[in-house]
PDB file of C-alpha atoms and ligand atoms in Angstrom:
ATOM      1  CA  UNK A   1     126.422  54.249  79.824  1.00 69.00           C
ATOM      2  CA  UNK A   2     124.470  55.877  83.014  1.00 87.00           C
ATOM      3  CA  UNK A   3     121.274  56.823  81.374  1.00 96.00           C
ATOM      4  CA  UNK A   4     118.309  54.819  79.758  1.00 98.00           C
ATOM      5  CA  UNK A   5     118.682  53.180  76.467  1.00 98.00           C
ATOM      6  CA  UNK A   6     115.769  54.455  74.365  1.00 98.00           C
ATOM      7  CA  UNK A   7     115.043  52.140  71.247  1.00 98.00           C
ATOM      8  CA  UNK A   8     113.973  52.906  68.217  1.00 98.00           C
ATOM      9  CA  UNK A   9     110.230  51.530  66.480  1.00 98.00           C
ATOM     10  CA  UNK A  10     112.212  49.294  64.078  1.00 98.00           C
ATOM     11  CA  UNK A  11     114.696  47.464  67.591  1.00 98.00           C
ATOM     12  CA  UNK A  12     111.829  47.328  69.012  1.00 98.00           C
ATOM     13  CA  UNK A  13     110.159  45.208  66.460  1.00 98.00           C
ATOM     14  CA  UNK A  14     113.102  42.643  66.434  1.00 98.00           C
ATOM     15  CA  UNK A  15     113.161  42.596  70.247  1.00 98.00           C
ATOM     16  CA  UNK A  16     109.662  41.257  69.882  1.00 98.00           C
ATOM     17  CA  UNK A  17     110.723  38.789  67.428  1.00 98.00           C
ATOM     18  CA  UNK A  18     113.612  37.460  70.017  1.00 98.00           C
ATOM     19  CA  UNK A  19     110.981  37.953  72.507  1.00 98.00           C
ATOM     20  CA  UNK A  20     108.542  35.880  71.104  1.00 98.00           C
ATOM     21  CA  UNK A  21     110.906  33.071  70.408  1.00 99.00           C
ATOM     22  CA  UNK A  22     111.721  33.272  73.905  1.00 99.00           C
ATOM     23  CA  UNK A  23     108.694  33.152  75.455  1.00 98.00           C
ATOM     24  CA  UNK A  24     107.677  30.143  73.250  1.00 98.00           C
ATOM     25  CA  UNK A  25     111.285  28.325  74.690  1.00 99.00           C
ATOM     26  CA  UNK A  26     110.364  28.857  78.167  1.00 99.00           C
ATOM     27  CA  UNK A  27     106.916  27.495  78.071  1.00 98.00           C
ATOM     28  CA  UNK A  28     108.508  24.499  75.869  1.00 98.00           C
ATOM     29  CA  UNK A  29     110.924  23.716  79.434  1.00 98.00           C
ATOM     30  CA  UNK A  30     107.620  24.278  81.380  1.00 98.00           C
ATOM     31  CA  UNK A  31     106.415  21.071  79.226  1.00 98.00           C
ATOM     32  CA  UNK A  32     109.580  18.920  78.970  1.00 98.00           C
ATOM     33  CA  UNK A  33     110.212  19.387  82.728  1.00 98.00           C
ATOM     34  CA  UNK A  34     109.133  16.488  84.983  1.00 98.00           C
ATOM     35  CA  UNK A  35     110.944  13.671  86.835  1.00 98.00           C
ATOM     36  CA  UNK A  36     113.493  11.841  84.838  1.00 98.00           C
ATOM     37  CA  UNK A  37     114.748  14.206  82.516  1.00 98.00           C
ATOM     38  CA  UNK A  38     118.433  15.428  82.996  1.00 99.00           C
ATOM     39  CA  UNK A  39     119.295  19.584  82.958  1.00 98.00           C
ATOM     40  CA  UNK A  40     121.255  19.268  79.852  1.00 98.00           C
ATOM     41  CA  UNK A  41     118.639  17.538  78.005  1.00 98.00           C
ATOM     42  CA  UNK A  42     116.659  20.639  78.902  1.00 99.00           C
ATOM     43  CA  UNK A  43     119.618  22.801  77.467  1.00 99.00           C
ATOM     44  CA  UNK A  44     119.642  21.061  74.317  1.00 98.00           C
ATOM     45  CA  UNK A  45     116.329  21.356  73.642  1.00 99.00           C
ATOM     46  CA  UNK A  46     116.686  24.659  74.433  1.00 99.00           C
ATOM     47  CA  UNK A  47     119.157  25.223  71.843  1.00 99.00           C
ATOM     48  CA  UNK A  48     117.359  23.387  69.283  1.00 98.00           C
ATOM     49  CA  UNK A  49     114.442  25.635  69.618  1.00 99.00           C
ATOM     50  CA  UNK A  50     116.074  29.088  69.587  1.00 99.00           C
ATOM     51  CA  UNK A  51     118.281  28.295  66.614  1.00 98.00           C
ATOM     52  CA  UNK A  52     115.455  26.547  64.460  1.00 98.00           C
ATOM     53  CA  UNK A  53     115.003  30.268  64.015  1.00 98.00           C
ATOM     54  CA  UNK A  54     116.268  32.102  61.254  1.00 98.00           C
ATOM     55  CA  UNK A  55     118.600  34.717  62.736  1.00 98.00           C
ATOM     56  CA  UNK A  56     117.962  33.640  66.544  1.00 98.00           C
ATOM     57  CA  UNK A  57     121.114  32.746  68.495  1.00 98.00           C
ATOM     58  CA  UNK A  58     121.104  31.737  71.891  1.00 98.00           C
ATOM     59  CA  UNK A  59     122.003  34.886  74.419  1.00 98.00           C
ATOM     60  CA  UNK A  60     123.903  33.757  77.434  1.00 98.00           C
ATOM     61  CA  UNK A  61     126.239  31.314  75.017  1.00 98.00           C
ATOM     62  CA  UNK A  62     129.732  32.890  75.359  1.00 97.00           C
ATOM     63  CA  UNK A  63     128.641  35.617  77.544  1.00 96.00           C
ATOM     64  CA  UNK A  64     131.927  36.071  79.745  1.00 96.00           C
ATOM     65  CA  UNK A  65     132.357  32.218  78.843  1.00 96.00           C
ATOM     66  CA  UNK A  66     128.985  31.118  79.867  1.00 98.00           C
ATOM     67  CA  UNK A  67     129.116  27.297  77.873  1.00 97.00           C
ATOM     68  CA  UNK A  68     125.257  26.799  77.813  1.00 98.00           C
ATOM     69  CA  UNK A  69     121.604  28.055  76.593  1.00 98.00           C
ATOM     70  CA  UNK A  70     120.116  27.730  79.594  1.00 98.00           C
ATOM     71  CA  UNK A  71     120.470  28.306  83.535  1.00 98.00           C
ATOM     72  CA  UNK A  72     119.076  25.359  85.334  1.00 98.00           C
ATOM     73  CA  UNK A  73     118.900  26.449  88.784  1.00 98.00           C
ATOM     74  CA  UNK A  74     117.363  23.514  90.729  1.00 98.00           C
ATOM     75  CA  UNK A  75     115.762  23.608  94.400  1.00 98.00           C
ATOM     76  CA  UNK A  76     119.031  25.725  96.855  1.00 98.00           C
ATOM     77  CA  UNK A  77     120.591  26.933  93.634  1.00 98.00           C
ATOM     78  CA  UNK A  78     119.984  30.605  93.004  1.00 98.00           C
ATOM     79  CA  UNK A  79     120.979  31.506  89.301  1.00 98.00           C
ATOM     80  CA  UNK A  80     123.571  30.936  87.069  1.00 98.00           C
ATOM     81  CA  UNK A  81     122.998  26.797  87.724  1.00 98.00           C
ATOM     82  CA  UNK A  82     125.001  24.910  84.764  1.00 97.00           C
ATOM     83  CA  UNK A  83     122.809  22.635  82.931  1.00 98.00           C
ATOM     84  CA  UNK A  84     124.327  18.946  82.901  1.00 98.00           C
ATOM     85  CA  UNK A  85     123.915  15.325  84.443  1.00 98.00           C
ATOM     86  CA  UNK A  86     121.561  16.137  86.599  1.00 98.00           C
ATOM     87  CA  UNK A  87     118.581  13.930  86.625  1.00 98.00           C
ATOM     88  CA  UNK A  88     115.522  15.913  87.887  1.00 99.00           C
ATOM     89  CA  UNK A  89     113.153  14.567  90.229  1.00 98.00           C
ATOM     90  CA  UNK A  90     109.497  14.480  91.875  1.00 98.00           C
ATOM     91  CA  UNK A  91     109.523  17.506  94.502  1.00 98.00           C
ATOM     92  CA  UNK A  92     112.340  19.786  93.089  1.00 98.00           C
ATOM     93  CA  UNK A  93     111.551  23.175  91.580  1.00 99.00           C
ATOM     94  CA  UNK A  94     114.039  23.767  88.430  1.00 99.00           C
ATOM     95  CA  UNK A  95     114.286  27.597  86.984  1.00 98.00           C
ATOM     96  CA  UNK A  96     115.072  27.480  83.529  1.00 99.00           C
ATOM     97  CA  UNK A  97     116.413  31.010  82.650  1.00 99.00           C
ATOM     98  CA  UNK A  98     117.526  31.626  78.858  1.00 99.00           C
ATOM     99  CA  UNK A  99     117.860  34.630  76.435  1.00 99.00           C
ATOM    100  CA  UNK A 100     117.276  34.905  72.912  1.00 99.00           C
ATOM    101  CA  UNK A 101     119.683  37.286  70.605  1.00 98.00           C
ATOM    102  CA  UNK A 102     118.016  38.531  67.693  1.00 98.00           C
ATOM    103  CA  UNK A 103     119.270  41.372  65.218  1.00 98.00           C
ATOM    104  CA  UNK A 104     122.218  41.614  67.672  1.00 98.00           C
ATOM    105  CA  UNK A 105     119.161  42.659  70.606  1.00 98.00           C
ATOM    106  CA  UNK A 106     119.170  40.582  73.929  1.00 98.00           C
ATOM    107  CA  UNK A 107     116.244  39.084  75.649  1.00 98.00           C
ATOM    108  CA  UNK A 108     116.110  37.226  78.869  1.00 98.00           C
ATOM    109  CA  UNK A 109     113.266  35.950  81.183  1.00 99.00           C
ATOM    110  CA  UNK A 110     112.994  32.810  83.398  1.00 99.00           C
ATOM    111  CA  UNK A 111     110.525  30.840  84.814  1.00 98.00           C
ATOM    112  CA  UNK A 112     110.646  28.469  88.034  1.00 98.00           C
ATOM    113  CA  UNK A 113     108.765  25.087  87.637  1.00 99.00           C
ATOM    114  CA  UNK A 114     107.798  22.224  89.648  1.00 98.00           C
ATOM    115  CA  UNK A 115     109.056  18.741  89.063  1.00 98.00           C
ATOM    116  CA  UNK A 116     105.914  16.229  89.615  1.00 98.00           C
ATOM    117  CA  UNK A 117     103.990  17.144  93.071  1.00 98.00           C
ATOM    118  CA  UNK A 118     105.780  19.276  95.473  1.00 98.00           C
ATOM    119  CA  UNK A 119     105.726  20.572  99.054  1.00 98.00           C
ATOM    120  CA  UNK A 120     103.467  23.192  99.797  1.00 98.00           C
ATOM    121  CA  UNK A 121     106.260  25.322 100.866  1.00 98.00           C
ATOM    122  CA  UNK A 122     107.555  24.943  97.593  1.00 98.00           C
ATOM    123  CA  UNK A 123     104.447  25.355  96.198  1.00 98.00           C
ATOM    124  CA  UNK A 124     103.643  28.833  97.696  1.00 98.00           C
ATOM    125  CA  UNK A 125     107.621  30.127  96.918  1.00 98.00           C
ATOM    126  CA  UNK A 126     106.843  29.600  93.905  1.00 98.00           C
ATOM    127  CA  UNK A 127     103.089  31.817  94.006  1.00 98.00           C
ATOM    128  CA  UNK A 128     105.018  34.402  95.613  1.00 98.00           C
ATOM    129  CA  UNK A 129     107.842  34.704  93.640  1.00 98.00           C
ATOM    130  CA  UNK A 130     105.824  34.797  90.573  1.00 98.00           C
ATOM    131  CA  UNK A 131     103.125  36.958  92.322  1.00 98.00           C
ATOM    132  CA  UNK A 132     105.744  39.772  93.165  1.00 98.00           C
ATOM    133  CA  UNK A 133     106.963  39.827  89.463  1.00 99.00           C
ATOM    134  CA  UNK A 134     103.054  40.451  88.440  1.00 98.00           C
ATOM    135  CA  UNK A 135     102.927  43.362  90.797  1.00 98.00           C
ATOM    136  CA  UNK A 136     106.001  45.172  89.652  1.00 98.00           C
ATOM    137  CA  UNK A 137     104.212  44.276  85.926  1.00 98.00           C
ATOM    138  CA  UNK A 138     101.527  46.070  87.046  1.00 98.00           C
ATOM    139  CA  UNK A 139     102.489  49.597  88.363  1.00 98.00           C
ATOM    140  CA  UNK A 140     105.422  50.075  85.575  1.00 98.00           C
ATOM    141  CA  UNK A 141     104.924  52.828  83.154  1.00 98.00           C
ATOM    142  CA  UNK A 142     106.861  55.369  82.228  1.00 98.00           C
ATOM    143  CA  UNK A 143     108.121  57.933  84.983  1.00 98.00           C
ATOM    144  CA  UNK A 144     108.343  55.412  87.490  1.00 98.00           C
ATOM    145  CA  UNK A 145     111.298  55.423  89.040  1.00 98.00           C
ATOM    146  CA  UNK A 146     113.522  51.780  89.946  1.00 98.00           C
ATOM    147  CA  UNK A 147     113.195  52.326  93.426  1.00 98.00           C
ATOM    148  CA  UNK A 148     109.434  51.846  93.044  1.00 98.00           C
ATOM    149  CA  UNK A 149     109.549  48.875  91.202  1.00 99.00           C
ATOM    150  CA  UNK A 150     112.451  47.906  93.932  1.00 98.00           C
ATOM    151  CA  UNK A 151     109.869  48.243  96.816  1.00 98.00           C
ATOM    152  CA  UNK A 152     107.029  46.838  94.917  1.00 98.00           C
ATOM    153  CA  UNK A 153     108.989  43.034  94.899  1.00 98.00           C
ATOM    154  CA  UNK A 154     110.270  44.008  98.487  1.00 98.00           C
ATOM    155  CA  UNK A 155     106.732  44.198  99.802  1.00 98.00           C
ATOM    156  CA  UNK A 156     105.396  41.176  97.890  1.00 98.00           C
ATOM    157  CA  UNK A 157     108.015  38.924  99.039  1.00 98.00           C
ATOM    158  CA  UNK A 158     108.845  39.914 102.832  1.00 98.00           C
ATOM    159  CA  UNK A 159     104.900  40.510 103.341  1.00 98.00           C
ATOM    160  CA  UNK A 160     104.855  36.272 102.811  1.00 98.00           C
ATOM    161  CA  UNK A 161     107.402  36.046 104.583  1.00 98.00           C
ATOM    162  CA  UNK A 162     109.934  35.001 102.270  1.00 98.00           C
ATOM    163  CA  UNK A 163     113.521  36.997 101.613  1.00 98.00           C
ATOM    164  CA  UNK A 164     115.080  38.682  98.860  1.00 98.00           C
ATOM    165  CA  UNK A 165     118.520  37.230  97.679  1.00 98.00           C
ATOM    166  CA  UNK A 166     119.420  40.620  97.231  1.00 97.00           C
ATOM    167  CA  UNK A 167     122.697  40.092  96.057  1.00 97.00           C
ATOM    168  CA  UNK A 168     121.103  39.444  92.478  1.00 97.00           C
ATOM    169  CA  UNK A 169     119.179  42.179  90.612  1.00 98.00           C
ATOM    170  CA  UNK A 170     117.441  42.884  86.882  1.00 98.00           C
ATOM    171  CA  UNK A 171     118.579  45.104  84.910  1.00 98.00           C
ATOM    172  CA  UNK A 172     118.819  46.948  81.344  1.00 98.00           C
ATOM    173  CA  UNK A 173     119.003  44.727  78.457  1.00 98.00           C
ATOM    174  CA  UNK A 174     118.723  44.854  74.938  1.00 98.00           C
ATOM    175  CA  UNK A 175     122.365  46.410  73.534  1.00 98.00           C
ATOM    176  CA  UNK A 176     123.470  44.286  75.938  1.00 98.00           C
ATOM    177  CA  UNK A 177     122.458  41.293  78.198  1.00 98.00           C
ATOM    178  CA  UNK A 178     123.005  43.920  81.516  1.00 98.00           C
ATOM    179  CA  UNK A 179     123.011  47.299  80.830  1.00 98.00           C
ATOM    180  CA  UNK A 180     122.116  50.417  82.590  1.00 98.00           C
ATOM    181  CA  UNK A 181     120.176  50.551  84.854  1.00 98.00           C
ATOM    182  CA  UNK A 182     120.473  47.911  87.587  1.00 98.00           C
ATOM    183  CA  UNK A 183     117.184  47.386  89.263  1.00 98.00           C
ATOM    184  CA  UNK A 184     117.433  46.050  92.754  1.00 98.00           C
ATOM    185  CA  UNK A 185     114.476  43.287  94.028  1.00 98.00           C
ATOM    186  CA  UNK A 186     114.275  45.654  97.665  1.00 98.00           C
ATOM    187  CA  UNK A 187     115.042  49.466  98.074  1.00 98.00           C
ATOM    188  CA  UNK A 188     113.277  52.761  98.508  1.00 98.00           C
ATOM    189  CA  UNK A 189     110.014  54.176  96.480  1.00 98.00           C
ATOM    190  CA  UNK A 190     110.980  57.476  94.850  1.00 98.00           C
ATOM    191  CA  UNK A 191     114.569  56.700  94.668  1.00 98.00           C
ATOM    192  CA  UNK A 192     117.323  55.535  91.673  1.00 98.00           C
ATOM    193  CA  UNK A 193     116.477  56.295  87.933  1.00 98.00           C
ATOM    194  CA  UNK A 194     113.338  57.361  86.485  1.00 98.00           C
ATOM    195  CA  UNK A 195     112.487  55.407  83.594  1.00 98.00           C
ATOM    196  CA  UNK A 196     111.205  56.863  80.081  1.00 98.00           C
ATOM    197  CA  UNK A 197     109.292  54.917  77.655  1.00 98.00           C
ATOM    198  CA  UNK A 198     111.094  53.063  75.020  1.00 98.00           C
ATOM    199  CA  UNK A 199     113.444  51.631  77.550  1.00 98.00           C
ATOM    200  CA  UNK A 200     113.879  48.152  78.201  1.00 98.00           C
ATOM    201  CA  UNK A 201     114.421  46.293  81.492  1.00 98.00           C
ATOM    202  CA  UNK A 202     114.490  43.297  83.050  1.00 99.00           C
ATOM    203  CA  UNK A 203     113.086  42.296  86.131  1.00 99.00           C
ATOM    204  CA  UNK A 204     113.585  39.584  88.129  1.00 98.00           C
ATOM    205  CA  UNK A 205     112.351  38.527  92.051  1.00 98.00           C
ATOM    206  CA  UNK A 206     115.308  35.743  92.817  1.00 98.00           C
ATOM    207  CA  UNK A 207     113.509  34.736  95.991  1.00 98.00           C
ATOM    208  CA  UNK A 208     114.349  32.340  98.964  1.00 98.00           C
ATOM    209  CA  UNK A 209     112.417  31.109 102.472  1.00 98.00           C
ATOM    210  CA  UNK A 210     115.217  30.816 104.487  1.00 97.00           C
ATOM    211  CA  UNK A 211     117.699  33.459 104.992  1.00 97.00           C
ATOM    212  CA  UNK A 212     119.490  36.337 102.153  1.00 97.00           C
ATOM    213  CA  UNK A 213     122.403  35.227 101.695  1.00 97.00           C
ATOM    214  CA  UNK A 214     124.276  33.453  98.772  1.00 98.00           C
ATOM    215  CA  UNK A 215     127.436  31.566  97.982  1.00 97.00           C
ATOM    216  CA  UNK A 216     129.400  30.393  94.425  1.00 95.00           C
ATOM    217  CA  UNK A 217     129.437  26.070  93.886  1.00 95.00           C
ATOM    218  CA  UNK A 218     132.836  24.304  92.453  1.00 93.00           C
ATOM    219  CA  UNK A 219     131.907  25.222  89.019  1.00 93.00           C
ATOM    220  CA  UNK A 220     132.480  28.850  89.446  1.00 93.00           C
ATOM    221  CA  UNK A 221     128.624  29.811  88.154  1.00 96.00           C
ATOM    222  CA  UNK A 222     125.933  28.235  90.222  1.00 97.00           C
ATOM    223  CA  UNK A 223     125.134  30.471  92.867  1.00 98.00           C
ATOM    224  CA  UNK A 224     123.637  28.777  96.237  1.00 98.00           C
ATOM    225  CA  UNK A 225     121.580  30.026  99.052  1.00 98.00           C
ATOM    226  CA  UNK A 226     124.195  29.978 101.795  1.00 97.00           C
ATOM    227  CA  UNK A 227     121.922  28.398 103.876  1.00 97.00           C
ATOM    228  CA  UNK A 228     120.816  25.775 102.006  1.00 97.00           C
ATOM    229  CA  UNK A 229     116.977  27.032 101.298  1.00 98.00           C
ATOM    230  CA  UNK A 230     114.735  26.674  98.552  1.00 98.00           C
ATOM    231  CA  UNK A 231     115.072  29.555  95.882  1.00 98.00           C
ATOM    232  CA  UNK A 232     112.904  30.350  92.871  1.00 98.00           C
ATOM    233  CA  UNK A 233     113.520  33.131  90.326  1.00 98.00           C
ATOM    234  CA  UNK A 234     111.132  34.920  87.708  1.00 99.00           C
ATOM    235  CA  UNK A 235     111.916  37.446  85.057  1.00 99.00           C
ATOM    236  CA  UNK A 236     110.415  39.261  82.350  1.00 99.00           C
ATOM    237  CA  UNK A 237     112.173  41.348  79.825  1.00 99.00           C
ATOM    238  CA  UNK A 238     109.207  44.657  79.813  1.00 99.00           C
ATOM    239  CA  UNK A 239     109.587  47.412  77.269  1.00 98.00           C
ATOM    240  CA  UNK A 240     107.992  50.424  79.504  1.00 98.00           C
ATOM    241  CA  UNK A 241     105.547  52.225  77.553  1.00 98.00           C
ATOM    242  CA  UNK A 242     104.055  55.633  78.130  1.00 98.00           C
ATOM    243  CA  UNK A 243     100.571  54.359  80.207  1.00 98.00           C
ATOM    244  CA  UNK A 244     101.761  50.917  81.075  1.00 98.00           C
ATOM    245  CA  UNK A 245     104.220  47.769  80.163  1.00 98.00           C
ATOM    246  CA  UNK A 246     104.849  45.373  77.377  1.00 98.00           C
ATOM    247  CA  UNK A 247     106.037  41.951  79.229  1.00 98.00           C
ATOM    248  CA  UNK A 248     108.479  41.233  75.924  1.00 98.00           C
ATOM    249  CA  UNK A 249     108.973  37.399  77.486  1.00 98.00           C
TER     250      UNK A 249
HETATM  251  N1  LIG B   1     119.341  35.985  83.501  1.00 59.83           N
HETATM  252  C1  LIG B   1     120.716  35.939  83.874  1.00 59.83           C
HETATM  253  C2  LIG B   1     121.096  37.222  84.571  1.00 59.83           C
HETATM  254  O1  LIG B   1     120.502  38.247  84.340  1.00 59.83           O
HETATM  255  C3  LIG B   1     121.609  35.756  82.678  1.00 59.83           C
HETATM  256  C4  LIG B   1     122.776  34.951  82.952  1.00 59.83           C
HETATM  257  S1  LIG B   1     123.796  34.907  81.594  1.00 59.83           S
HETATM  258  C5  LIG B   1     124.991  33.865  82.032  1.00 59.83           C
HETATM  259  O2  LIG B   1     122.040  37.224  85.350  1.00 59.83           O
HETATM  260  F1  LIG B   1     125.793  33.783  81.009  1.00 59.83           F
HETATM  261  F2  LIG B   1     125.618  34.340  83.075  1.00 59.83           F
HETATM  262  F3  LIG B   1     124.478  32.717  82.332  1.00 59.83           F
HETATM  263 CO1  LIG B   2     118.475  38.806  83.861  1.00 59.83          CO
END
């Protein structure tokens, strides 16, 4: 499809619902994460939350073979990071991205924590990164077009000083996990797809503070900074509404 999914009142209502459930998960990780615990203990948890649920399966499970609930990116790792032995520790920042399927809709959002005390570099990625998610929030309504939101996370993150891994970008949901339209973290205002109310995207700042740039580990998912940098990633799934936005998780 190359145009906008609209939904209709009654979708919408269950995308809350998976929304809800979601954004209740990802504060749970924000709780369980701190020095000790292992990335697949995270994932379980994970699971056990979504599917305690009636109806509420987790998203990215079996999506093109994905094996877990939850993305663990931790500290150079990008996206896409596998959950498993890893035993998380004072100073790393962990993103714990997950999506809830509800009524067969798809939700995803992710939130970048810090493990214990960490550097202040760290510490104002992660400001930034978040910071440049609230600003695309914040100008979204219906008729704006991708390329605005595009330049909105552009500006946030390069005016800090930090990069865009712009090999990554949000994107439609709710059919589907990605669905039309892709929405790009830098571009042009007033260009790509304008987007009418009803639709659902999500957006997502994967940021880094050294250099764009990326490249696949061993296990064929976890994507790396190629140069080895500290990355953080935020998303919202955001139902765009005639005056404004509904941040869905
Ligand atoms: N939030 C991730 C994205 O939009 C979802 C990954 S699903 C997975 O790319 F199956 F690839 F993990
Ligand atoms: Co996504």
């Amino acid at each position: 499809m190359s145009s906008c999914q609209i939904f209709t009142p009654s979708e919408i209502k269950s995308i809350r619902h998976a929304g809800k459930i979601l954004g209740e998960c990802l504060e749970l990780m924000g709780k369980l994460v701190a020095p000790g615990i292992t990335t697949k203990e995270l994932d379980r948890a994970a699971e056990e939350f979504i599917r305690k649920h009636d109806g509420a399966t987790p998203a990215f499970m079996g999506y093109h073979g994905y094996p877990a609930t939850l993305c663990t990116s931790v500290n150079e790792q990008c996206v896409h990071g596998l959950p498993g032995d890893y035993v998380l520790k004072e100073g790393d920042i962990v993103s714990t991205d997950c999506g809830v399927l509800y009524d067969n809709l798809f939700t995803d959002a992710c939130r970048t924590y810090g493990v214990g005390k960490i550097s202040k570099d760290a510490e104002r990625l992660l400001t930034v990164s978040s910071q440049a998610l609230a600003d695309a929030v914040a100008m979204i309504k219906a008729g704006v077009k991708v390329g605005d939101i595009s330049a909105t996370v552009q500006g946030t993150v390069e005016g800090a000083g930090f990069s865009i891994v712009s090999a990554l970008t949000g994107h439609g949901l709710g059919k589907t996990l990605h669905q039309f339209p892709d929405v790009p973290n830098y571009g042009e205002k007033g260009t790509g797809p304008k987007l009418p109310a009803n639709t659902i995207i999500a957006v997502e700042p994967i940021v880094c503070i050294g250099g764009d740039g990326i490249k696949e580990a061993d296990d064929n998912w976890t994507i790396n900074t190629k140069d080895g940098s500290l990355s953080a990633h935020f998303e919202h799934t955001l139902l765009i509404l005639e005056d404004g936005v509904e941040v869905i998780a």
